PDB file of C-alpha atoms in Angstrom:
ATOM      1  CA  UNK A 100       0.000   0.000   0.000  1.00 83.00           C
ATOM      2  CA  UNK A 101       1.446   3.333  -1.069  1.00 88.00           C
ATOM      3  CA  UNK A 102       1.363   6.191   1.415  1.00 92.00           C
ATOM      4  CA  UNK A 103       2.427   9.793   0.950  1.00 96.00           C
ATOM      5  CA  UNK A 104       2.700  11.619   4.262  1.00 97.00           C
ATOM      6  CA  UNK A 105       3.262  15.356   4.166  1.00 98.00           C
ATOM      7  CA  UNK A 106       4.580  17.735   6.786  1.00 97.00           C
ATOM      8  CA  UNK A 107       2.219  19.816   8.875  1.00 97.00           C
ATOM      9  CA  UNK A 108       0.655  23.214   8.309  1.00 97.00           C
ATOM     10  CA  UNK A 109       2.896  26.262   8.472  1.00 96.00           C
ATOM     11  CA  UNK A 110       1.877  29.908   8.822  1.00 97.00           C
ATOM     12  CA  UNK A 111       4.215  32.182   6.893  1.00 97.00           C
ATOM     13  CA  UNK A 112       4.783  35.908   6.510  1.00 97.00           C
ATOM     14  CA  UNK A 113       4.963  37.641   3.139  1.00 98.00           C
ATOM     15  CA  UNK A 114       8.458  37.499   1.688  1.00 97.00           C
ATOM     16  CA  UNK A 115       9.459  34.392   3.591  1.00 98.00           C
ATOM     17  CA  UNK A 116       9.965  30.818   2.346  1.00 98.00           C
ATOM     18  CA  UNK A 117       8.314  27.506   3.074  1.00 98.00           C
ATOM     19  CA  UNK A 118       9.648  23.986   2.598  1.00 98.00           C
ATOM     20  CA  UNK A 119       7.091  21.176   2.543  1.00 98.00           C
ATOM     21  CA  UNK A 120       8.078  17.524   2.737  1.00 98.00           C
ATOM     22  CA  UNK A 121       6.410  14.392   1.409  1.00 97.00           C
ATOM     23  CA  UNK A 122       7.574  10.995   2.647  1.00 96.00           C
ATOM     24  CA  UNK A 123       6.706   8.011   0.472  1.00 95.00           C
ATOM     25  CA  UNK A 124       6.335   4.447   1.674  1.00 89.00           C
ATOM     26  CA  UNK A 125       5.107   1.171   0.386  1.00 80.00           C
ATOM     27  CA  UNK A 126       6.864   0.997  -2.955  1.00 76.00           C
ATOM     28  CA  UNK A 127      10.094   1.783  -4.794  1.00 73.00           C
ATOM     29  CA  UNK A 128      10.781   5.478  -4.542  1.00 80.00           C
ATOM     30  CA  UNK A 129      13.139   6.428  -7.308  1.00 77.00           C
ATOM     31  CA  UNK A 130      11.236   5.095 -10.297  1.00 84.00           C
ATOM     32  CA  UNK A 131       8.173   7.250  -9.950  1.00 93.00           C
ATOM     33  CA  UNK A 132       7.245  10.820 -10.784  1.00 94.00           C
ATOM     34  CA  UNK A 133       6.352  13.077  -7.879  1.00 95.00           C
ATOM     35  CA  UNK A 134       4.399  16.254  -8.516  1.00 97.00           C
ATOM     36  CA  UNK A 135       3.373  19.153  -6.344  1.00 98.00           C
ATOM     37  CA  UNK A 136      -0.103  20.563  -6.914  1.00 98.00           C
ATOM     38  CA  UNK A 137      -1.616  23.440  -4.983  1.00 98.00           C
ATOM     39  CA  UNK A 138      -5.184  24.541  -4.308  1.00 98.00           C
ATOM     40  CA  UNK A 139      -6.051  28.011  -3.059  1.00 97.00           C
ATOM     41  CA  UNK A 140      -9.105  28.276  -0.796  1.00 96.00           C
ATOM     42  CA  UNK A 141     -12.243  27.586  -2.801  1.00 95.00           C
ATOM     43  CA  UNK A 142     -10.267  27.372  -6.019  1.00 95.00           C
ATOM     44  CA  UNK A 143      -9.110  24.716  -8.473  1.00 95.00           C
ATOM     45  CA  UNK A 144      -5.925  22.735  -8.842  1.00 97.00           C
ATOM     46  CA  UNK A 145      -2.655  24.235 -10.053  1.00 96.00           C
ATOM     47  CA  UNK A 146       0.449  22.235 -10.942  1.00 96.00           C
ATOM     48  CA  UNK A 147       3.631  23.593  -9.378  1.00 97.00           C
ATOM     49  CA  UNK A 148       6.296  21.175 -10.554  1.00 96.00           C
ATOM     50  CA  UNK A 149       7.544  17.610 -10.514  1.00 95.00           C
ATOM     51  CA  UNK A 150      10.579  15.371 -10.213  1.00 94.00           C
ATOM     52  CA  UNK A 151      11.591  11.795 -10.986  1.00 92.00           C
ATOM     53  CA  UNK A 152      14.081  10.987  -8.209  1.00 90.00           C
ATOM     54  CA  UNK A 153      16.241   8.682 -10.325  1.00 88.00           C
ATOM     55  CA  UNK A 154      16.852  11.534 -12.770  1.00 87.00           C
ATOM     56  CA  UNK A 155      17.060  14.247 -10.090  1.00 87.00           C
ATOM     57  CA  UNK A 156      16.172  17.007 -12.577  1.00 89.00           C
ATOM     58  CA  UNK A 157      12.914  18.768 -11.720  1.00 94.00           C
ATOM     59  CA  UNK A 158      10.420  20.384 -14.087  1.00 94.00           C
ATOM     60  CA  UNK A 159       8.601  23.519 -12.983  1.00 95.00           C
ATOM     61  CA  UNK A 160       5.484  25.358 -14.046  1.00 94.00           C
ATOM     62  CA  UNK A 161       6.426  28.559 -15.811  1.00 93.00           C
ATOM     63  CA  UNK A 162       4.639  30.713 -13.259  1.00 94.00           C
ATOM     64  CA  UNK A 163       6.750  29.300 -10.420  1.00 95.00           C
ATOM     65  CA  UNK A 164      10.041  28.885 -12.286  1.00 93.00           C
ATOM     66  CA  UNK A 165      11.893  31.616 -10.386  1.00 95.00           C
ATOM     67  CA  UNK A 166      10.593  30.862  -6.896  1.00 97.00           C
ATOM     68  CA  UNK A 167      10.357  27.105  -6.447  1.00 98.00           C
ATOM     69  CA  UNK A 168      12.823  24.295  -5.870  1.00 98.00           C
ATOM     70  CA  UNK A 169      11.819  20.626  -5.822  1.00 97.00           C
ATOM     71  CA  UNK A 170      14.263  18.015  -4.569  1.00 96.00           C
ATOM     72  CA  UNK A 171      14.261  14.338  -3.662  1.00 95.00           C
ATOM     73  CA  UNK A 172      16.207  12.462  -0.981  1.00 93.00           C
ATOM     74  CA  UNK A 173      16.498   8.796  -1.894  1.00 91.00           C
ATOM     75  CA  UNK A 174      17.901   7.851   1.492  1.00 91.00           C
ATOM     76  CA  UNK A 175      14.656   8.835   3.227  1.00 93.00           C
ATOM     77  CA  UNK A 176      12.220   8.425   0.299  1.00 93.00           C
ATOM     78  CA  UNK A 177      11.216  12.038   0.757  1.00 95.00           C
ATOM     79  CA  UNK A 178      10.403  14.739  -1.770  1.00 96.00           C
ATOM     80  CA  UNK A 179      10.596  18.431  -0.884  1.00 98.00           C
ATOM     81  CA  UNK A 180       9.102  21.587  -2.306  1.00 98.00           C
ATOM     82  CA  UNK A 181      10.497  24.965  -1.314  1.00 98.00           C
ATOM     83  CA  UNK A 182       8.652  28.114  -2.358  1.00 98.00           C
ATOM     84  CA  UNK A 183      10.341  31.470  -1.836  1.00 98.00           C
ATOM     85  CA  UNK A 184       9.161  35.059  -1.845  1.00 97.00           C
ATOM     86  CA  UNK A 185       5.774  34.110  -0.447  1.00 98.00           C
ATOM     87  CA  UNK A 186       2.842  36.417  -1.008  1.00 97.00           C
ATOM     88  CA  UNK A 187      -0.753  36.267   0.166  1.00 97.00           C
ATOM     89  CA  UNK A 188      -1.788  34.707  -3.163  1.00 97.00           C
ATOM     90  CA  UNK A 189       0.352  31.675  -2.299  1.00 98.00           C
ATOM     91  CA  UNK A 190      -2.038  30.783   0.516  1.00 98.00           C
ATOM     92  CA  UNK A 191      -3.133  27.287  -0.426  1.00 98.00           C
ATOM     93  CA  UNK A 192      -3.125  23.614   0.372  1.00 98.00           C
ATOM     94  CA  UNK A 193      -0.075  22.055  -1.231  1.00 98.00           C
ATOM     95  CA  UNK A 194      -0.427  18.432  -2.304  1.00 98.00           C
ATOM     96  CA  UNK A 195       2.257  15.923  -3.121  1.00 98.00           C
ATOM     97  CA  UNK A 196       1.168  13.317  -5.676  1.00 97.00           C
ATOM     98  CA  UNK A 197       2.815  10.304  -7.300  1.00 96.00           C
ATOM     99  CA  UNK A 198       2.526   8.795 -10.717  1.00 93.00           C
ATOM    100  CA  UNK A 199       4.381   6.377 -13.003  1.00 91.00           C
ATOM    101  CA  UNK A 200       7.711   7.648 -14.275  1.00 88.00           C
ATOM    102  CA  UNK A 201       7.489   9.070 -17.755  1.00 87.00           C
ATOM    103  CA  UNK A 202       7.021  12.354 -19.531  1.00 86.00           C
ATOM    104  CA  UNK A 203       6.146  14.929 -16.880  1.00 87.00           C
ATOM    105  CA  UNK A 204       2.493  15.734 -17.311  1.00 85.00           C
ATOM    106  CA  UNK A 205       1.727  12.714 -19.444  1.00 90.00           C
ATOM    107  CA  UNK A 206       1.459  10.287 -16.557  1.00 91.00           C
ATOM    108  CA  UNK A 207      -1.520  10.334 -14.174  1.00 95.00           C
ATOM    109  CA  UNK A 208      -1.227  11.087 -10.471  1.00 96.00           C
ATOM    110  CA  UNK A 209      -2.613   8.001  -8.793  1.00 95.00           C
ATOM    111  CA  UNK A 210      -1.569   8.553  -5.190  1.00 95.00           C
ATOM    112  CA  UNK A 211      -1.910  11.793  -3.246  1.00 97.00           C
ATOM    113  CA  UNK A 212      -0.706  13.035   0.093  1.00 97.00           C
ATOM    114  CA  UNK A 213      -3.061  14.523   2.658  1.00 98.00           C
ATOM    115  CA  UNK A 214      -2.126  18.098   1.780  1.00 98.00           C
ATOM    116  CA  UNK A 215      -0.279  20.812   3.691  1.00 98.00           C
ATOM    117  CA  UNK A 216      -1.955  24.129   4.424  1.00 98.00           C
ATOM    118  CA  UNK A 217       0.299  27.155   4.049  1.00 98.00           C
ATOM    119  CA  UNK A 218      -1.418  30.402   5.039  1.00 98.00           C
ATOM    120  CA  UNK A 219       0.606  33.488   4.099  1.00 98.00           C
ATOM    121  CA  UNK A 220      -0.354  36.380   6.301  1.00 96.00           C
ATOM    122  CA  UNK A 221       1.282  39.353   7.967  1.00 94.00           C
TER     123      UNK A 221
ATOM    124  CA  UNK B 194      -8.470  31.786 -15.785  1.00 53.00           C
ATOM    125  CA  UNK B 195      -7.717  28.081 -16.124  1.00 62.00           C
ATOM    126  CA  UNK B 196      -6.013  26.682 -19.191  1.00 85.00           C
ATOM    127  CA  UNK B 197      -8.669  24.006 -19.698  1.00 96.00           C
ATOM    128  CA  UNK B 198     -12.328  25.037 -19.687  1.00 97.00           C
ATOM    129  CA  UNK B 199     -14.939  23.146 -17.712  1.00 98.00           C
ATOM    130  CA  UNK B 200     -18.515  24.083 -16.814  1.00 98.00           C
ATOM    131  CA  UNK B 201     -18.667  25.471 -13.298  1.00 97.00           C
ATOM    132  CA  UNK B 202     -21.482  23.167 -12.278  1.00 97.00           C
ATOM    133  CA  UNK B 203     -23.680  20.327 -13.437  1.00 98.00           C
ATOM    134  CA  UNK B 204     -26.528  18.565 -11.703  1.00 97.00           C
ATOM    135  CA  UNK B 205     -28.375  15.303 -12.036  1.00 97.00           C
ATOM    136  CA  UNK B 206     -30.711  12.981 -10.204  1.00 97.00           C
ATOM    137  CA  UNK B 207     -29.819   9.571  -8.838  1.00 97.00           C
ATOM    138  CA  UNK B 208     -29.795   7.004 -11.605  1.00 97.00           C
ATOM    139  CA  UNK B 209     -29.362   9.557 -14.370  1.00 97.00           C
ATOM    140  CA  UNK B 210     -26.285  10.158 -16.516  1.00 98.00           C
ATOM    141  CA  UNK B 211     -24.318  13.370 -16.768  1.00 98.00           C
ATOM    142  CA  UNK B 212     -21.415  14.506 -18.904  1.00 98.00           C
ATOM    143  CA  UNK B 213     -18.739  17.035 -17.980  1.00 98.00           C
ATOM    144  CA  UNK B 214     -16.776  18.607 -20.800  1.00 98.00           C
ATOM    145  CA  UNK B 215     -13.178  19.818 -20.743  1.00 98.00           C
ATOM    146  CA  UNK B 216     -12.092  22.019 -23.612  1.00 98.00           C
ATOM    147  CA  UNK B 217      -8.476  22.695 -24.471  1.00 97.00           C
ATOM    148  CA  UNK B 218      -6.473  23.524 -27.569  1.00 95.00           C
ATOM    149  CA  UNK B 219      -4.427  21.897 -30.307  1.00 94.00           C
ATOM    150  CA  UNK B 220      -1.398  22.098 -27.975  1.00 94.00           C
ATOM    151  CA  UNK B 221      -2.863  19.888 -25.292  1.00 94.00           C
ATOM    152  CA  UNK B 222      -6.071  17.839 -25.527  1.00 96.00           C
ATOM    153  CA  UNK B 223      -6.143  18.127 -29.300  1.00 96.00           C
ATOM    154  CA  UNK B 224      -2.621  16.751 -29.654  1.00 95.00           C
ATOM    155  CA  UNK B 225      -2.326  14.055 -26.989  1.00 95.00           C
ATOM    156  CA  UNK B 226      -4.370  11.355 -25.299  1.00 96.00           C
ATOM    157  CA  UNK B 227      -2.864  12.229 -21.918  1.00 96.00           C
ATOM    158  CA  UNK B 228      -6.098  13.397 -20.345  1.00 97.00           C
ATOM    159  CA  UNK B 229      -6.880  12.519 -16.740  1.00 98.00           C
ATOM    160  CA  UNK B 230      -9.872  13.164 -14.532  1.00 98.00           C
ATOM    161  CA  UNK B 231      -9.858  13.628 -10.761  1.00 98.00           C
ATOM    162  CA  UNK B 232     -12.688  13.535  -8.241  1.00 98.00           C
ATOM    163  CA  UNK B 233     -12.439  15.622  -5.088  1.00 98.00           C
ATOM    164  CA  UNK B 234     -14.792  15.533  -2.128  1.00 98.00           C
ATOM    165  CA  UNK B 235     -14.727  18.512   0.265  1.00 96.00           C
ATOM    166  CA  UNK B 236     -11.749  18.520   2.571  1.00 95.00           C
ATOM    167  CA  UNK B 237     -10.010  15.594   0.903  1.00 97.00           C
ATOM    168  CA  UNK B 238      -7.259  15.108  -1.640  1.00 98.00           C
ATOM    169  CA  UNK B 239      -8.150  14.555  -5.297  1.00 98.00           C
ATOM    170  CA  UNK B 240      -8.594  10.978  -6.487  1.00 98.00           C
ATOM    171  CA  UNK B 241      -7.700   9.733  -9.957  1.00 98.00           C
ATOM    172  CA  UNK B 242     -10.739   8.280 -11.713  1.00 98.00           C
ATOM    173  CA  UNK B 243      -9.679   8.196 -15.385  1.00 98.00           C
ATOM    174  CA  UNK B 244      -6.373   8.434 -17.248  1.00 97.00           C
ATOM    175  CA  UNK B 245      -5.278   8.399 -20.873  1.00 97.00           C
ATOM    176  CA  UNK B 246      -8.754   9.672 -21.803  1.00 97.00           C
ATOM    177  CA  UNK B 247     -10.744   6.560 -20.953  1.00 98.00           C
ATOM    178  CA  UNK B 248      -8.781   4.172 -18.733  1.00 98.00           C
ATOM    179  CA  UNK B 249     -10.030   3.481 -15.212  1.00 98.00           C
ATOM    180  CA  UNK B 250      -7.648   2.726 -12.334  1.00 96.00           C
ATOM    181  CA  UNK B 251      -8.352  -0.378 -10.349  1.00 95.00           C
ATOM    182  CA  UNK B 252     -11.333   0.089  -8.039  1.00 96.00           C
ATOM    183  CA  UNK B 253     -13.055   2.847 -10.008  1.00 97.00           C
ATOM    184  CA  UNK B 254     -16.569   1.761 -11.016  1.00 97.00           C
ATOM    185  CA  UNK B 255     -17.333   1.344 -14.693  1.00 96.00           C
ATOM    186  CA  UNK B 256     -20.060   3.968 -14.278  1.00 97.00           C
ATOM    187  CA  UNK B 257     -17.239   6.411 -14.956  1.00 98.00           C
ATOM    188  CA  UNK B 258     -16.197   6.657 -18.590  1.00 98.00           C
ATOM    189  CA  UNK B 259     -14.220   9.071 -20.720  1.00 98.00           C
ATOM    190  CA  UNK B 260     -13.916  10.114 -24.324  1.00 98.00           C
ATOM    191  CA  UNK B 261     -12.285  12.734 -26.494  1.00 98.00           C
ATOM    192  CA  UNK B 262     -13.191  14.518 -29.704  1.00 97.00           C
ATOM    193  CA  UNK B 263     -10.849  17.083 -31.167  1.00 97.00           C
ATOM    194  CA  UNK B 264      -9.872  19.527 -28.432  1.00 97.00           C
ATOM    195  CA  UNK B 265     -12.620  18.476 -26.000  1.00 98.00           C
ATOM    196  CA  UNK B 266     -12.516  15.628 -23.522  1.00 98.00           C
ATOM    197  CA  UNK B 267     -15.573  14.395 -21.677  1.00 98.00           C
ATOM    198  CA  UNK B 268     -16.308  12.553 -18.461  1.00 98.00           C
ATOM    199  CA  UNK B 269     -19.588  10.652 -18.303  1.00 98.00           C
ATOM    200  CA  UNK B 270     -21.031   9.292 -15.096  1.00 98.00           C
ATOM    201  CA  UNK B 271     -23.916   6.907 -15.580  1.00 98.00           C
ATOM    202  CA  UNK B 272     -26.283   5.668 -12.903  1.00 97.00           C
ATOM    203  CA  UNK B 273     -25.556   8.672 -10.687  1.00 98.00           C
ATOM    204  CA  UNK B 274     -25.233   7.983  -6.988  1.00 97.00           C
ATOM    205  CA  UNK B 275     -25.350  10.390  -4.084  1.00 97.00           C
ATOM    206  CA  UNK B 276     -21.679   9.658  -3.339  1.00 97.00           C
ATOM    207  CA  UNK B 277     -20.743  11.001  -6.783  1.00 98.00           C
ATOM    208  CA  UNK B 278     -21.482  14.522  -5.572  1.00 98.00           C
ATOM    209  CA  UNK B 279     -18.042  16.169  -5.682  1.00 98.00           C
ATOM    210  CA  UNK B 280     -15.790  18.444  -7.690  1.00 98.00           C
ATOM    211  CA  UNK B 281     -14.291  17.002 -10.867  1.00 98.00           C
ATOM    212  CA  UNK B 282     -11.111  18.239 -12.514  1.00 98.00           C
ATOM    213  CA  UNK B 283      -9.671  17.404 -15.903  1.00 98.00           C
ATOM    214  CA  UNK B 284      -5.963  17.529 -16.619  1.00 97.00           C
ATOM    215  CA  UNK B 285      -3.920  17.315 -19.779  1.00 96.00           C
ATOM    216  CA  UNK B 286      -0.334  17.193 -20.913  1.00 95.00           C
ATOM    217  CA  UNK B 287       0.872  20.008 -23.129  1.00 93.00           C
ATOM    218  CA  UNK B 288       4.106  20.507 -25.004  1.00 89.00           C
ATOM    219  CA  UNK B 289       4.136  24.174 -24.010  1.00 85.00           C
ATOM    220  CA  UNK B 290       6.151  25.673 -21.161  1.00 84.00           C
ATOM    221  CA  UNK B 291       4.074  24.249 -18.311  1.00 90.00           C
ATOM    222  CA  UNK B 292       3.514  20.567 -19.121  1.00 91.00           C
ATOM    223  CA  UNK B 293       0.527  19.978 -16.845  1.00 94.00           C
ATOM    224  CA  UNK B 294      -2.752  21.850 -17.213  1.00 95.00           C
ATOM    225  CA  UNK B 295      -5.846  21.557 -15.056  1.00 97.00           C
ATOM    226  CA  UNK B 296      -9.376  22.623 -15.732  1.00 97.00           C
ATOM    227  CA  UNK B 297     -11.123  25.005 -13.371  1.00 96.00           C
ATOM    228  CA  UNK B 298     -13.232  22.213 -11.940  1.00 97.00           C
ATOM    229  CA  UNK B 299     -16.902  21.260 -12.118  1.00 98.00           C
ATOM    230  CA  UNK B 300     -19.127  20.985  -9.094  1.00 98.00           C
ATOM    231  CA  UNK B 301     -21.458  18.020  -9.514  1.00 98.00           C
ATOM    232  CA  UNK B 302     -24.666  18.131  -7.500  1.00 98.00           C
ATOM    233  CA  UNK B 303     -26.763  15.002  -7.190  1.00 97.00           C
ATOM    234  CA  UNK B 304     -30.278  16.182  -6.426  1.00 91.00           C
TER     235      UNK B 304
END
Protein backbone atom coordinates (compact mmCIF):
# COMPACT_ATOMS: atom_id res chain seq x y z
CA UNK A 1 0.00 0.00 0.00
CA UNK A 2 1.45 3.33 -1.07
CA UNK A 3 1.36 6.19 1.41
CA UNK A 4 2.43 9.79 0.95
CA UNK A 5 2.70 11.62 4.26
CA UNK A 6 3.26 15.36 4.17
CA UNK A 7 4.58 17.74 6.79
CA UNK A 8 2.22 19.82 8.88
CA UNK A 9 0.65 23.21 8.31
CA UNK A 10 2.90 26.26 8.47
CA UNK A 11 1.88 29.91 8.82
CA UNK A 12 4.21 32.18 6.89
CA UNK A 13 4.78 35.91 6.51
CA UNK A 14 4.96 37.64 3.14
CA UNK A 15 8.46 37.50 1.69
CA UNK A 16 9.46 34.39 3.59
CA UNK A 17 9.97 30.82 2.35
CA UNK A 18 8.31 27.51 3.07
CA UNK A 19 9.65 23.99 2.60
CA UNK A 20 7.09 21.18 2.54
CA UNK A 21 8.08 17.52 2.74
CA UNK A 22 6.41 14.39 1.41
CA UNK A 23 7.57 11.00 2.65
CA UNK A 24 6.71 8.01 0.47
CA UNK A 25 6.33 4.45 1.67
CA UNK A 26 5.11 1.17 0.39
CA UNK A 27 6.86 1.00 -2.95
CA UNK A 28 10.09 1.78 -4.79
CA UNK A 29 10.78 5.48 -4.54
CA UNK A 30 13.14 6.43 -7.31
CA UNK A 31 11.24 5.10 -10.30
CA UNK A 32 8.17 7.25 -9.95
CA UNK A 33 7.24 10.82 -10.78
CA UNK A 34 6.35 13.08 -7.88
CA UNK A 35 4.40 16.25 -8.52
CA UNK A 36 3.37 19.15 -6.34
CA UNK A 37 -0.10 20.56 -6.91
CA UNK A 38 -1.62 23.44 -4.98
CA UNK A 39 -5.18 24.54 -4.31
CA UNK A 40 -6.05 28.01 -3.06
CA UNK A 41 -9.10 28.28 -0.80
CA UNK A 42 -12.24 27.59 -2.80
CA UNK A 43 -10.27 27.37 -6.02
CA UNK A 44 -9.11 24.72 -8.47
CA UNK A 45 -5.93 22.73 -8.84
CA UNK A 46 -2.66 24.24 -10.05
CA UNK A 47 0.45 22.24 -10.94
CA UNK A 48 3.63 23.59 -9.38
CA UNK A 49 6.30 21.18 -10.55
CA UNK A 50 7.54 17.61 -10.51
CA UNK A 51 10.58 15.37 -10.21
CA UNK A 52 11.59 11.80 -10.99
CA UNK A 53 14.08 10.99 -8.21
CA UNK A 54 16.24 8.68 -10.33
CA UNK A 55 16.85 11.53 -12.77
CA UNK A 56 17.06 14.25 -10.09
CA UNK A 57 16.17 17.01 -12.58
CA UNK A 58 12.91 18.77 -11.72
CA UNK A 59 10.42 20.38 -14.09
CA UNK A 60 8.60 23.52 -12.98
CA UNK A 61 5.48 25.36 -14.05
CA UNK A 62 6.43 28.56 -15.81
CA UNK A 63 4.64 30.71 -13.26
CA UNK A 64 6.75 29.30 -10.42
CA UNK A 65 10.04 28.88 -12.29
CA UNK A 66 11.89 31.62 -10.39
CA UNK A 67 10.59 30.86 -6.90
CA UNK A 68 10.36 27.10 -6.45
CA UNK A 69 12.82 24.30 -5.87
CA UNK A 70 11.82 20.63 -5.82
CA UNK A 71 14.26 18.01 -4.57
CA UNK A 72 14.26 14.34 -3.66
CA UNK A 73 16.21 12.46 -0.98
CA UNK A 74 16.50 8.80 -1.89
CA UNK A 75 17.90 7.85 1.49
CA UNK A 76 14.66 8.83 3.23
CA UNK A 77 12.22 8.42 0.30
CA UNK A 78 11.22 12.04 0.76
CA UNK A 79 10.40 14.74 -1.77
CA UNK A 80 10.60 18.43 -0.88
CA UNK A 81 9.10 21.59 -2.31
CA UNK A 82 10.50 24.97 -1.31
CA UNK A 83 8.65 28.11 -2.36
CA UNK A 84 10.34 31.47 -1.84
CA UNK A 85 9.16 35.06 -1.85
CA UNK A 86 5.77 34.11 -0.45
CA UNK A 87 2.84 36.42 -1.01
CA UNK A 88 -0.75 36.27 0.17
CA UNK A 89 -1.79 34.71 -3.16
CA UNK A 90 0.35 31.68 -2.30
CA UNK A 91 -2.04 30.78 0.52
CA UNK A 92 -3.13 27.29 -0.43
CA UNK A 93 -3.13 23.61 0.37
CA UNK A 94 -0.07 22.06 -1.23
CA UNK A 95 -0.43 18.43 -2.30
CA UNK A 96 2.26 15.92 -3.12
CA UNK A 97 1.17 13.32 -5.68
CA UNK A 98 2.81 10.30 -7.30
CA UNK A 99 2.53 8.80 -10.72
CA UNK A 100 4.38 6.38 -13.00
CA UNK A 101 7.71 7.65 -14.28
CA UNK A 102 7.49 9.07 -17.76
CA UNK A 103 7.02 12.35 -19.53
CA UNK A 104 6.15 14.93 -16.88
CA UNK A 105 2.49 15.73 -17.31
CA UNK A 106 1.73 12.71 -19.44
CA UNK A 107 1.46 10.29 -16.56
CA UNK A 108 -1.52 10.33 -14.17
CA UNK A 109 -1.23 11.09 -10.47
CA UNK A 110 -2.61 8.00 -8.79
CA UNK A 111 -1.57 8.55 -5.19
CA UNK A 112 -1.91 11.79 -3.25
CA UNK A 113 -0.71 13.04 0.09
CA UNK A 114 -3.06 14.52 2.66
CA UNK A 115 -2.13 18.10 1.78
CA UNK A 116 -0.28 20.81 3.69
CA UNK A 117 -1.96 24.13 4.42
CA UNK A 118 0.30 27.16 4.05
CA UNK A 119 -1.42 30.40 5.04
CA UNK A 120 0.61 33.49 4.10
CA UNK A 121 -0.35 36.38 6.30
CA UNK A 122 1.28 39.35 7.97
CA UNK B 1 -8.47 31.79 -15.78
CA UNK B 2 -7.72 28.08 -16.12
CA UNK B 3 -6.01 26.68 -19.19
CA UNK B 4 -8.67 24.01 -19.70
CA UNK B 5 -12.33 25.04 -19.69
CA UNK B 6 -14.94 23.15 -17.71
CA UNK B 7 -18.52 24.08 -16.81
CA UNK B 8 -18.67 25.47 -13.30
CA UNK B 9 -21.48 23.17 -12.28
CA UNK B 10 -23.68 20.33 -13.44
CA UNK B 11 -26.53 18.56 -11.70
CA UNK B 12 -28.37 15.30 -12.04
CA UNK B 13 -30.71 12.98 -10.20
CA UNK B 14 -29.82 9.57 -8.84
CA UNK B 15 -29.79 7.00 -11.61
CA UNK B 16 -29.36 9.56 -14.37
CA UNK B 17 -26.28 10.16 -16.52
CA UNK B 18 -24.32 13.37 -16.77
CA UNK B 19 -21.41 14.51 -18.90
CA UNK B 20 -18.74 17.03 -17.98
CA UNK B 21 -16.78 18.61 -20.80
CA UNK B 22 -13.18 19.82 -20.74
CA UNK B 23 -12.09 22.02 -23.61
CA UNK B 24 -8.48 22.70 -24.47
CA UNK B 25 -6.47 23.52 -27.57
CA UNK B 26 -4.43 21.90 -30.31
CA UNK B 27 -1.40 22.10 -27.98
CA UNK B 28 -2.86 19.89 -25.29
CA UNK B 29 -6.07 17.84 -25.53
CA UNK B 30 -6.14 18.13 -29.30
CA UNK B 31 -2.62 16.75 -29.65
CA UNK B 32 -2.33 14.06 -26.99
CA UNK B 33 -4.37 11.36 -25.30
CA UNK B 34 -2.86 12.23 -21.92
CA UNK B 35 -6.10 13.40 -20.34
CA UNK B 36 -6.88 12.52 -16.74
CA UNK B 37 -9.87 13.16 -14.53
CA UNK B 38 -9.86 13.63 -10.76
CA UNK B 39 -12.69 13.54 -8.24
CA UNK B 40 -12.44 15.62 -5.09
CA UNK B 41 -14.79 15.53 -2.13
CA UNK B 42 -14.73 18.51 0.27
CA UNK B 43 -11.75 18.52 2.57
CA UNK B 44 -10.01 15.59 0.90
CA UNK B 45 -7.26 15.11 -1.64
CA UNK B 46 -8.15 14.56 -5.30
CA UNK B 47 -8.59 10.98 -6.49
CA UNK B 48 -7.70 9.73 -9.96
CA UNK B 49 -10.74 8.28 -11.71
CA UNK B 50 -9.68 8.20 -15.38
CA UNK B 51 -6.37 8.43 -17.25
CA UNK B 52 -5.28 8.40 -20.87
CA UNK B 53 -8.75 9.67 -21.80
CA UNK B 54 -10.74 6.56 -20.95
CA UNK B 55 -8.78 4.17 -18.73
CA UNK B 56 -10.03 3.48 -15.21
CA UNK B 57 -7.65 2.73 -12.33
CA UNK B 58 -8.35 -0.38 -10.35
CA UNK B 59 -11.33 0.09 -8.04
CA UNK B 60 -13.06 2.85 -10.01
CA UNK B 61 -16.57 1.76 -11.02
CA UNK B 62 -17.33 1.34 -14.69
CA UNK B 63 -20.06 3.97 -14.28
CA UNK B 64 -17.24 6.41 -14.96
CA UNK B 65 -16.20 6.66 -18.59
CA UNK B 66 -14.22 9.07 -20.72
CA UNK B 67 -13.92 10.11 -24.32
CA UNK B 68 -12.28 12.73 -26.49
CA UNK B 69 -13.19 14.52 -29.70
CA UNK B 70 -10.85 17.08 -31.17
CA UNK B 71 -9.87 19.53 -28.43
CA UNK B 72 -12.62 18.48 -26.00
CA UNK B 73 -12.52 15.63 -23.52
CA UNK B 74 -15.57 14.40 -21.68
CA UNK B 75 -16.31 12.55 -18.46
CA UNK B 76 -19.59 10.65 -18.30
CA UNK B 77 -21.03 9.29 -15.10
CA UNK B 78 -23.92 6.91 -15.58
CA UNK B 79 -26.28 5.67 -12.90
CA UNK B 80 -25.56 8.67 -10.69
CA UNK B 81 -25.23 7.98 -6.99
CA UNK B 82 -25.35 10.39 -4.08
CA UNK B 83 -21.68 9.66 -3.34
CA UNK B 84 -20.74 11.00 -6.78
CA UNK B 85 -21.48 14.52 -5.57
CA UNK B 86 -18.04 16.17 -5.68
CA UNK B 87 -15.79 18.44 -7.69
CA UNK B 88 -14.29 17.00 -10.87
CA UNK B 89 -11.11 18.24 -12.51
CA UNK B 90 -9.67 17.40 -15.90
CA UNK B 91 -5.96 17.53 -16.62
CA UNK B 92 -3.92 17.31 -19.78
CA UNK B 93 -0.33 17.19 -20.91
CA UNK B 94 0.87 20.01 -23.13
CA UNK B 95 4.11 20.51 -25.00
CA UNK B 96 4.14 24.17 -24.01
CA UNK B 97 6.15 25.67 -21.16
CA UNK B 98 4.07 24.25 -18.31
CA UNK B 99 3.51 20.57 -19.12
CA UNK B 100 0.53 19.98 -16.84
CA UNK B 101 -2.75 21.85 -17.21
CA UNK B 102 -5.85 21.56 -15.06
CA UNK B 103 -9.38 22.62 -15.73
CA UNK B 104 -11.12 25.01 -13.37
CA UNK B 105 -13.23 22.21 -11.94
CA UNK B 106 -16.90 21.26 -12.12
CA UNK B 107 -19.13 20.99 -9.09
CA UNK B 108 -21.46 18.02 -9.51
CA UNK B 109 -24.67 18.13 -7.50
CA UNK B 110 -26.76 15.00 -7.19
CA UNK B 111 -30.28 16.18 -6.43
